mmCIF file with all atom_site columns, C-alpha atoms in Angstrom:
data_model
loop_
_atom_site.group_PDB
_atom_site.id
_atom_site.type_symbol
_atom_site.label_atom_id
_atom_site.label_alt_id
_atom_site.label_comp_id
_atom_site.label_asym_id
_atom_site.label_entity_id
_atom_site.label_seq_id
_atom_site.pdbx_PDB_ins_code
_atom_site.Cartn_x
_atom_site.Cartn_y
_atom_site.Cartn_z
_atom_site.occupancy
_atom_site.B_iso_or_equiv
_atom_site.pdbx_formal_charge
_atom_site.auth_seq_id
_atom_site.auth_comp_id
_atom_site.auth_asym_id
_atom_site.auth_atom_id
_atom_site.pdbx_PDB_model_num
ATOM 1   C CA . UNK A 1 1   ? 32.130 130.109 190.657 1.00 0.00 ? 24  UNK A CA 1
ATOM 2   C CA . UNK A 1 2   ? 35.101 129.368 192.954 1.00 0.00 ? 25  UNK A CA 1
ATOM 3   C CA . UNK A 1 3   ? 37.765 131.280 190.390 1.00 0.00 ? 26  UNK A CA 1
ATOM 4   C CA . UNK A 1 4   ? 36.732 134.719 191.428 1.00 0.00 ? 27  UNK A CA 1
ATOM 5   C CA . UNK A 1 5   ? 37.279 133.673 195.366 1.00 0.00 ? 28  UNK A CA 1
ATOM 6   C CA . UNK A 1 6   ? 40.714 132.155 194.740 1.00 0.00 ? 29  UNK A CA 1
ATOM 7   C CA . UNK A 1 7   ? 42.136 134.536 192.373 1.00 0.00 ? 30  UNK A CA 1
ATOM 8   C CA . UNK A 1 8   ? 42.263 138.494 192.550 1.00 0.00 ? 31  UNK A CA 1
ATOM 9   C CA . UNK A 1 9   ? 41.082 140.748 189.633 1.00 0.00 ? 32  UNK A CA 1
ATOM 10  C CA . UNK A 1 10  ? 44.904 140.781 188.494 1.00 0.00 ? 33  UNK A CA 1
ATOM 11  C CA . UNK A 1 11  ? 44.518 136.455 188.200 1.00 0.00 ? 34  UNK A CA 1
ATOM 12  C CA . UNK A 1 12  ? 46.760 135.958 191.003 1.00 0.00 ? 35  UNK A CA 1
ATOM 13  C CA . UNK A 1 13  ? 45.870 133.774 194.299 1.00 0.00 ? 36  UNK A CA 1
ATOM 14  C CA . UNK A 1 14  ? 44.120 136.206 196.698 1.00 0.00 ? 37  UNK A CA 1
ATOM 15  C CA . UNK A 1 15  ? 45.065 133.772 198.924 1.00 0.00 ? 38  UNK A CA 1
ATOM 16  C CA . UNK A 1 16  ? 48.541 130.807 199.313 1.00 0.00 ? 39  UNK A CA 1
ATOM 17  C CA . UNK A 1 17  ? 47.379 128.071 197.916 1.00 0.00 ? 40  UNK A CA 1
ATOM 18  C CA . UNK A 1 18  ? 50.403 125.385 198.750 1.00 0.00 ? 41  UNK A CA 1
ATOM 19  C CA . UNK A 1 19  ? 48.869 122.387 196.962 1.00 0.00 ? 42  UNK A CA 1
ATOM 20  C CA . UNK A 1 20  ? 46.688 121.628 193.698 1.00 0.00 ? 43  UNK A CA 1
ATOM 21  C CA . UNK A 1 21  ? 45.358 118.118 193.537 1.00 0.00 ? 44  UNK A CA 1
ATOM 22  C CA . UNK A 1 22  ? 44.276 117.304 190.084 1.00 0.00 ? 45  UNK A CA 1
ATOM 23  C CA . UNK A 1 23  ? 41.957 113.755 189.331 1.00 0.00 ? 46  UNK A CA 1
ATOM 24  C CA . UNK A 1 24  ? 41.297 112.509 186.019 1.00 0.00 ? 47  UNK A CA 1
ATOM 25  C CA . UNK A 1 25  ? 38.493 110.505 184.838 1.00 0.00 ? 48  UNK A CA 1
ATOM 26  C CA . UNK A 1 26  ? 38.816 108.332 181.627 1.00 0.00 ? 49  UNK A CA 1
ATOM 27  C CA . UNK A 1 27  ? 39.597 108.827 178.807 1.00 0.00 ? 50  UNK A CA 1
ATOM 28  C CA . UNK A 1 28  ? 42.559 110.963 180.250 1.00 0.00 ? 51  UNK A CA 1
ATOM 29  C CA . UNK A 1 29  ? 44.535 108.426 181.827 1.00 0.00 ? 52  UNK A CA 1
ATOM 30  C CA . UNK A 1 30  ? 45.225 104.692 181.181 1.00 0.00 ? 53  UNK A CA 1
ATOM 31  C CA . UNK A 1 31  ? 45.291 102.767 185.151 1.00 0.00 ? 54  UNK A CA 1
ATOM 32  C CA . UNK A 1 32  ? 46.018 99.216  186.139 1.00 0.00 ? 55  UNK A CA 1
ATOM 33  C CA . UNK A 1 33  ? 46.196 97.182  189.264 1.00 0.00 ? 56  UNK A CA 1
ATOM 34  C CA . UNK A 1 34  ? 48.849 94.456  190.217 1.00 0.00 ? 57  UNK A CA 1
ATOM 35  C CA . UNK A 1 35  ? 48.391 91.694  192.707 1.00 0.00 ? 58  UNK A CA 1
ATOM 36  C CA . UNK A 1 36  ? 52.088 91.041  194.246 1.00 0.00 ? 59  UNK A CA 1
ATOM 37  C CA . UNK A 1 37  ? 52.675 87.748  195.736 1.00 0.00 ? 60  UNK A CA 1
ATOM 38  C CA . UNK A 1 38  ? 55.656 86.000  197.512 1.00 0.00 ? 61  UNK A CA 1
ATOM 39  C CA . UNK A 1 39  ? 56.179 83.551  199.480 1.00 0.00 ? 62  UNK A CA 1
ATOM 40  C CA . UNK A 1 40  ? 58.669 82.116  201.776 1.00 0.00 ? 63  UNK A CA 1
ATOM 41  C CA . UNK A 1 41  ? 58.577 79.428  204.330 1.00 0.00 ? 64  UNK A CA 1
ATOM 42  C CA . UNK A 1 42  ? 61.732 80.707  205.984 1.00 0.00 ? 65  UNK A CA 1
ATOM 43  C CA . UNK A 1 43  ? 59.888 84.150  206.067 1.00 0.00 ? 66  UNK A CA 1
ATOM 44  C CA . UNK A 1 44  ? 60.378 87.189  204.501 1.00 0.00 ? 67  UNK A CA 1
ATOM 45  C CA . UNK A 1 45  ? 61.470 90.440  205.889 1.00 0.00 ? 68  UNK A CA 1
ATOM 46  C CA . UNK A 1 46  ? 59.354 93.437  204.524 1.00 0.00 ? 69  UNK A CA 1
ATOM 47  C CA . UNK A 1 47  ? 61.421 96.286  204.041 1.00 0.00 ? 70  UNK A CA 1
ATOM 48  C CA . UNK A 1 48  ? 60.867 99.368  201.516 1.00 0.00 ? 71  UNK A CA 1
ATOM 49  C CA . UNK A 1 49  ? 63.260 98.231  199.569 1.00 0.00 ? 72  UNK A CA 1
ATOM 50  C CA . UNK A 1 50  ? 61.720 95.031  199.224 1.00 0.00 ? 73  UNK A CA 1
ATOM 51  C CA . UNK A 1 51  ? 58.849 96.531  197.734 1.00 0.00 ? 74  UNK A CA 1
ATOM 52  C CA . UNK A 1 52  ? 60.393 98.783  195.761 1.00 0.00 ? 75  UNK A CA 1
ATOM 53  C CA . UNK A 1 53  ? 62.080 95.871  193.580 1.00 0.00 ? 76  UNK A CA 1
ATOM 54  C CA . UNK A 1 54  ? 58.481 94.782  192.829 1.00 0.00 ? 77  UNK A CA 1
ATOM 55  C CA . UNK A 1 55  ? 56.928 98.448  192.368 1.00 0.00 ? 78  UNK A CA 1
ATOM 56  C CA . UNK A 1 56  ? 59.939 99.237  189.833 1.00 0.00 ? 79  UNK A CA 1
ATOM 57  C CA . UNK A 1 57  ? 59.352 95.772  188.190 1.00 0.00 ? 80  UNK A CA 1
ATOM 58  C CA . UNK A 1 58  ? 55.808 96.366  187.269 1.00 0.00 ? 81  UNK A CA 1
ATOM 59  C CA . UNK A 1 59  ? 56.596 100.198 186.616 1.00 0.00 ? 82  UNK A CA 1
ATOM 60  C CA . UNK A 1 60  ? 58.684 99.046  183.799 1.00 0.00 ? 83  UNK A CA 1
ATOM 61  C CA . UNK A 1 61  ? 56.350 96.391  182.187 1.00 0.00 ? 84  UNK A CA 1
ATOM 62  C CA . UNK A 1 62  ? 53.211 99.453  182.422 1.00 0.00 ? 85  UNK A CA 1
ATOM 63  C CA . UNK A 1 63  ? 55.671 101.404 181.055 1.00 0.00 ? 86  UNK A CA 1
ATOM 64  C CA . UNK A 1 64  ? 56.822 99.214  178.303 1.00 0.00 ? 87  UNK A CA 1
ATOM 65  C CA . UNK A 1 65  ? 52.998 98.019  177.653 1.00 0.00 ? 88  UNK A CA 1
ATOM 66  C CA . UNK A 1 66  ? 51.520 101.783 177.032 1.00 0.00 ? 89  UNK A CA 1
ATOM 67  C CA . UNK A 1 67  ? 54.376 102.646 175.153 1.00 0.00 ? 90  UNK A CA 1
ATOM 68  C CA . UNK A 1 68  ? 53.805 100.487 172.561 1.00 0.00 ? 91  UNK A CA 1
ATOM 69  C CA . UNK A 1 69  ? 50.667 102.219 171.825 1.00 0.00 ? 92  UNK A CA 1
ATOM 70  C CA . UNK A 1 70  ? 50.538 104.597 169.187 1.00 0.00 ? 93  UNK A CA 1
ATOM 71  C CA . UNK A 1 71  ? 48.650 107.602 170.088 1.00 0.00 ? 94  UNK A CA 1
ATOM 72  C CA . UNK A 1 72  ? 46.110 109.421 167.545 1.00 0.00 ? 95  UNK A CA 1
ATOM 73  C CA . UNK A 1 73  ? 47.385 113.509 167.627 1.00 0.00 ? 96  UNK A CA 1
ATOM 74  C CA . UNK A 1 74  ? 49.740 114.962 165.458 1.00 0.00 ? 97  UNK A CA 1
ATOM 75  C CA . UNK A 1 75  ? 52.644 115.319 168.032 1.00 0.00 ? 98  UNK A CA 1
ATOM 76  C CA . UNK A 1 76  ? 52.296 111.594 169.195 1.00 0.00 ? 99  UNK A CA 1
ATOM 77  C CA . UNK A 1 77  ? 51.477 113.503 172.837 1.00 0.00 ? 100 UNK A CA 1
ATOM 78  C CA . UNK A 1 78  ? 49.426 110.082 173.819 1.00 0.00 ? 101 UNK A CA 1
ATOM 79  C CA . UNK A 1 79  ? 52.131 107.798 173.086 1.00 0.00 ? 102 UNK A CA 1
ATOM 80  C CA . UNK A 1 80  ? 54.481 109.850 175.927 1.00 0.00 ? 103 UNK A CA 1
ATOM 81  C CA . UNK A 1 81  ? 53.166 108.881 178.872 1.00 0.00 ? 104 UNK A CA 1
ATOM 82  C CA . UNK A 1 82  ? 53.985 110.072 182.130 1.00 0.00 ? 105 UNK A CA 1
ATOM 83  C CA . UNK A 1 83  ? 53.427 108.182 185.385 1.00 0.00 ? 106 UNK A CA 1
ATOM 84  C CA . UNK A 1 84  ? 51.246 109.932 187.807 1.00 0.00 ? 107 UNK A CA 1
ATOM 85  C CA . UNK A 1 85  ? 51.039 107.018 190.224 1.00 0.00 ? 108 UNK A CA 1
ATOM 86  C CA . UNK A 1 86  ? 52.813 104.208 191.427 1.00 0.00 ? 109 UNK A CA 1
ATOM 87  C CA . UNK A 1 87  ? 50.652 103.266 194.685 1.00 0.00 ? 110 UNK A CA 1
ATOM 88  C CA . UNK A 1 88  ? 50.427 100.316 197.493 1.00 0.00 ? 111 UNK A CA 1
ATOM 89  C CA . UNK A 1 89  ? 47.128 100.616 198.184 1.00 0.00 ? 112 UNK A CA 1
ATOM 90  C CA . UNK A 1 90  ? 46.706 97.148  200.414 1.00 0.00 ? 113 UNK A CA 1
ATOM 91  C CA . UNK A 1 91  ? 49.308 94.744  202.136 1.00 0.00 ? 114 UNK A CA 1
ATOM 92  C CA . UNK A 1 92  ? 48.417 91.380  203.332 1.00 0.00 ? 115 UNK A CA 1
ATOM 93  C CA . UNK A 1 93  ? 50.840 89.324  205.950 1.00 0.00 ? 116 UNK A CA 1
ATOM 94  C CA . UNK A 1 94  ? 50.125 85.890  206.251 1.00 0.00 ? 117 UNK A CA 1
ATOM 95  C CA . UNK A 1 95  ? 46.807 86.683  204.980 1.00 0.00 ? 118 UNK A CA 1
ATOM 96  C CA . UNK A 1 96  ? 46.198 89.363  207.406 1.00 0.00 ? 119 UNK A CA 1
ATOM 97  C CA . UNK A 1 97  ? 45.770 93.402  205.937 1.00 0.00 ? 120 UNK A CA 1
ATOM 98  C CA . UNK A 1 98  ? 48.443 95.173  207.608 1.00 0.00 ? 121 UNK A CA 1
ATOM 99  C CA . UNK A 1 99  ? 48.533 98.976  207.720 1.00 0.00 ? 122 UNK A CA 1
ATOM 100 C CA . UNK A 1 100 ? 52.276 99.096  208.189 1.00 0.00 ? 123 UNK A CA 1
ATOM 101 C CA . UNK A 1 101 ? 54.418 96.004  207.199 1.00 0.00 ? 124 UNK A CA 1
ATOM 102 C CA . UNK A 1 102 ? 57.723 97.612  206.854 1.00 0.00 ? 125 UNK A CA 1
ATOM 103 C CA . UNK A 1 103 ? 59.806 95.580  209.847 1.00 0.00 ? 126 UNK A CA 1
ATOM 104 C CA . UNK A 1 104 ? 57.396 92.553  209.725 1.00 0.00 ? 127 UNK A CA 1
ATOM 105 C CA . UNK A 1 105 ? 58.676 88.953  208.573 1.00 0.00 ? 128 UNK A CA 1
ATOM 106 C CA . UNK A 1 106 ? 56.023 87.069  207.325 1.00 0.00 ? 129 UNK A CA 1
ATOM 107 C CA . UNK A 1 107 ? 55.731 83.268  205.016 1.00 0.00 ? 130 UNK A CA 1
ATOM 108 C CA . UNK A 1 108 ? 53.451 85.190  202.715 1.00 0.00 ? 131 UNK A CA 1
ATOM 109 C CA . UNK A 1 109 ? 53.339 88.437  201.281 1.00 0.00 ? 132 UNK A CA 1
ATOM 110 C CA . UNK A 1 110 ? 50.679 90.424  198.997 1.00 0.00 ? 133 UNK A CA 1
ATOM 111 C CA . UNK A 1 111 ? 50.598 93.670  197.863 1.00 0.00 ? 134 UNK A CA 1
ATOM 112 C CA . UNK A 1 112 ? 47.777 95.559  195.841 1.00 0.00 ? 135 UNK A CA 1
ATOM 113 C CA . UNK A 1 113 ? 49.193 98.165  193.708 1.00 0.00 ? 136 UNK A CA 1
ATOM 114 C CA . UNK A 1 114 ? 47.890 100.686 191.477 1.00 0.00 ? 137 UNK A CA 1
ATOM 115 C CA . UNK A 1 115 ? 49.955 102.552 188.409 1.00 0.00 ? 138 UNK A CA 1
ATOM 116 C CA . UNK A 1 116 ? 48.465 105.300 186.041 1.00 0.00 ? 139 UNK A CA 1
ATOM 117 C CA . UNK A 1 117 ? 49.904 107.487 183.558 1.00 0.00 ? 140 UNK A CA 1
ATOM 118 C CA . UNK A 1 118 ? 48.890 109.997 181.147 1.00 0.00 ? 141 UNK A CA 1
ATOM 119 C CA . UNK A 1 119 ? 49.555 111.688 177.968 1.00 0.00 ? 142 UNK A CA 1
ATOM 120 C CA . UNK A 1 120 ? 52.509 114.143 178.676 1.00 0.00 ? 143 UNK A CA 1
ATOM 121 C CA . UNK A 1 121 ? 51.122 117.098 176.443 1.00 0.00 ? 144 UNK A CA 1
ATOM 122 C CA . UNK A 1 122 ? 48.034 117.369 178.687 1.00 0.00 ? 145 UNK A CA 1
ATOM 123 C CA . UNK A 1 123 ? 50.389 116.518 182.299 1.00 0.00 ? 146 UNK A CA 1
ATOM 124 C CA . UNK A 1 124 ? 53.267 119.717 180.623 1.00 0.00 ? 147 UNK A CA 1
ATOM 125 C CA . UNK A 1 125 ? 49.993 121.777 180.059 1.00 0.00 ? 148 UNK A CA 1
ATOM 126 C CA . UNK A 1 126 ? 47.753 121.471 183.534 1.00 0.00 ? 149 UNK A CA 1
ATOM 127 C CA . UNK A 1 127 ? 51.192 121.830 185.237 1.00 0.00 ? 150 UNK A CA 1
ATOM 128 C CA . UNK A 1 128 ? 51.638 125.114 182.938 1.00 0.00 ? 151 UNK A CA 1
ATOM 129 C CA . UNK A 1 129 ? 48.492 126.332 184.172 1.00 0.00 ? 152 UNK A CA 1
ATOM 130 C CA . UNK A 1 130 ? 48.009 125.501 187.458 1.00 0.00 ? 153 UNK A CA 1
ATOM 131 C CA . UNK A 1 131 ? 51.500 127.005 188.019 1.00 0.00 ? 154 UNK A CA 1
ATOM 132 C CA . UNK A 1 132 ? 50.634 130.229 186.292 1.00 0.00 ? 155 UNK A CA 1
ATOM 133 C CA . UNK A 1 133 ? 47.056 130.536 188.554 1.00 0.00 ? 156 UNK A CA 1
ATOM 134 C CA . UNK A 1 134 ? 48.576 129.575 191.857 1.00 0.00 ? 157 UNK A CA 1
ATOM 135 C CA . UNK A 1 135 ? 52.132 130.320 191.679 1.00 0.00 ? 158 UNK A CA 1
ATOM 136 C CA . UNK A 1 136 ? 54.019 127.442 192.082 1.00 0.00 ? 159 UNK A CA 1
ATOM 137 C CA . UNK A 1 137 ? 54.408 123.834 190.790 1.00 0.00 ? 160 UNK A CA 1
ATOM 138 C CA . UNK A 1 138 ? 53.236 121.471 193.835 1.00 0.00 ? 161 UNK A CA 1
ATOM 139 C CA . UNK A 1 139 ? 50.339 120.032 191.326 1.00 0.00 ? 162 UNK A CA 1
ATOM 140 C CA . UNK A 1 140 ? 49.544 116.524 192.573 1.00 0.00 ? 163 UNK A CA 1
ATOM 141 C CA . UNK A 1 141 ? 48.082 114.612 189.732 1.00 0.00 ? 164 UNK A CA 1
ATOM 142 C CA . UNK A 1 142 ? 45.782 111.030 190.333 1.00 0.00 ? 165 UNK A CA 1
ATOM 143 C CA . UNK A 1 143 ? 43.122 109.244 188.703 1.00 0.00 ? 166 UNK A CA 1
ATOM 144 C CA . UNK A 1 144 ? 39.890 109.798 189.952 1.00 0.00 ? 167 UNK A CA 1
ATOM 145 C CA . UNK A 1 145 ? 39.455 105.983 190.373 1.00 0.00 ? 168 UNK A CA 1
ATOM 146 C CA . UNK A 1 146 ? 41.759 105.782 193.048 1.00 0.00 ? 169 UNK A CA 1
ATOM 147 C CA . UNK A 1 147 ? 40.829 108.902 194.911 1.00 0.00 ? 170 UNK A CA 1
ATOM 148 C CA . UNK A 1 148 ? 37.566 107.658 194.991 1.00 0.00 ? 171 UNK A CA 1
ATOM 149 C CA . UNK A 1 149 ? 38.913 104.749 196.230 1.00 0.00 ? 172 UNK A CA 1
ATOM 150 C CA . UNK A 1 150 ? 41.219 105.341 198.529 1.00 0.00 ? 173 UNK A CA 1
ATOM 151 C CA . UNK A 1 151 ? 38.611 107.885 200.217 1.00 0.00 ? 174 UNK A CA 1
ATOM 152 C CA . UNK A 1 152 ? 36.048 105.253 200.523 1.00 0.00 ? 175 UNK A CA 1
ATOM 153 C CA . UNK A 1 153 ? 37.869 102.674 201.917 1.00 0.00 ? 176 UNK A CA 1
ATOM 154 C CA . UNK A 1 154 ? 39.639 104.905 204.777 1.00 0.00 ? 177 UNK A CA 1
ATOM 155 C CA . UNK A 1 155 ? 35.980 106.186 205.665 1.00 0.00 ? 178 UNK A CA 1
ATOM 156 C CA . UNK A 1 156 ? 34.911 102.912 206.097 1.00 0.00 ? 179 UNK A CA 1
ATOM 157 C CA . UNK A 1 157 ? 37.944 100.670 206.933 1.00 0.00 ? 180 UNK A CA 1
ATOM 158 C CA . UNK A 1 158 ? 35.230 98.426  208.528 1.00 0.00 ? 181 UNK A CA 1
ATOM 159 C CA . UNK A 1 159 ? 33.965 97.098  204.558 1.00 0.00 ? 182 UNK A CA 1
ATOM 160 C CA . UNK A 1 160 ? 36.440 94.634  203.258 1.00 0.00 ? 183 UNK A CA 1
ATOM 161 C CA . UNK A 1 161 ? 34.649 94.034  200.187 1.00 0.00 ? 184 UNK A CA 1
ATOM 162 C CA . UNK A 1 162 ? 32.627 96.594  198.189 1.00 0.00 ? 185 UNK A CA 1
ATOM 163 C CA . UNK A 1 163 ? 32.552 98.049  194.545 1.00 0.00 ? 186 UNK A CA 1
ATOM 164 C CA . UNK A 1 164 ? 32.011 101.416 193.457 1.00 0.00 ? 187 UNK A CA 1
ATOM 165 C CA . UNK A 1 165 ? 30.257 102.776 191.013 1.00 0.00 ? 188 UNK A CA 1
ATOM 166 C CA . UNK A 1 166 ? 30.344 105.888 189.361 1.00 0.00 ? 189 UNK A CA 1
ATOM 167 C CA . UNK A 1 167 ? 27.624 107.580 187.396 1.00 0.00 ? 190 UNK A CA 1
ATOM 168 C CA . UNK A 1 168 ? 28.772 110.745 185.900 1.00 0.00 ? 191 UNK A CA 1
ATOM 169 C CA . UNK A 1 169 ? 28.215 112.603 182.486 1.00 0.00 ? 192 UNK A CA 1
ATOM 170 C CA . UNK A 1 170 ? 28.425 111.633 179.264 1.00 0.00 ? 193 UNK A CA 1
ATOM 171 C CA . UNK A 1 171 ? 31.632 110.918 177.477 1.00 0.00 ? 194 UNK A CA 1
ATOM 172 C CA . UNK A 1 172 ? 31.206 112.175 173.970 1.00 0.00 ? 195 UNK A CA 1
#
């Protein structure tokens, strides 16, 4: 329904379209989430590269862990993953969720961090497309797990705790 109002009868945008933002529901991506702790009782300083040590830490062990499994098409596509996020999504200072820490020294440090990938023949493809339909290659590419998420807990920044469930159709 929405082609026909973004595209022209030649298939190009009737309109600029600057950004596509694609989500993917399983099976097309593999996800996990970290729990990063440190402590210091002379305090640590959080800076962005401070976090980026641990980000490109567990980037490498996701990487190394989905690697090793052998995909099931021809061209191996699924065993070529490509990382389509590599997300903070929560930072705790001395216990306390902090927004912002970069500039902060704290005793204890946590960060919650999300990394996805998936299977580079379908990432090459969508890109294909989505550059072909709107012109240019700003495709933004997440899991729909942590859109969900993030959108939930920014509407209601309030809830600490909740769980989400998602009742969609049928995988076959």
């Amino acid at each position: 329904e929405g082609y026909p109002i973004i595209l022209d009868k030649k298939g190009k945008s009737s309109k600029p379209i600057d950004n596509v933002f694609c989500t993917f529901a399983s099976p097309w991506n593999v996800m996990i989430t970290k729990t990063i702790n440190a402590q210091d009782d002379k305090g640590i300083e959080v800076t962005e590269s401070y976090i980026e040590k641990f980000l490109k830490q567990e980037e490498q062990a996701f990487y190394k862990e989905i690697s090793q499994e052998k995909g099931d098409d021809e061209e191996g596509q699924l065993s070529k993953p490509v990382l389509i996020e590599r997300e903070v999504i929560n930072t705790t200072l001395n216990g306390y969720r902090v927004t912002n820490p970069f500039g902060k020294t704290a005793r204890s440090f946590r960060a919650d961090i999300i990394l996805s990938a998936m299977p580079k023949g379908v990432f090459d493809e969508i890109n294909k497309i989505t550059k072909q339909l709107v012109g240019n290659d700003r495709s933004y590419f997440h899991t729909y797990t942590a859109a969900s998420f993030t959108v939930i807990r920014d509407l209601r920044p309030s809830i600490q705790n909740f769980l989400i469930v998602d009742i969609t159709g049928e995988i076959t």
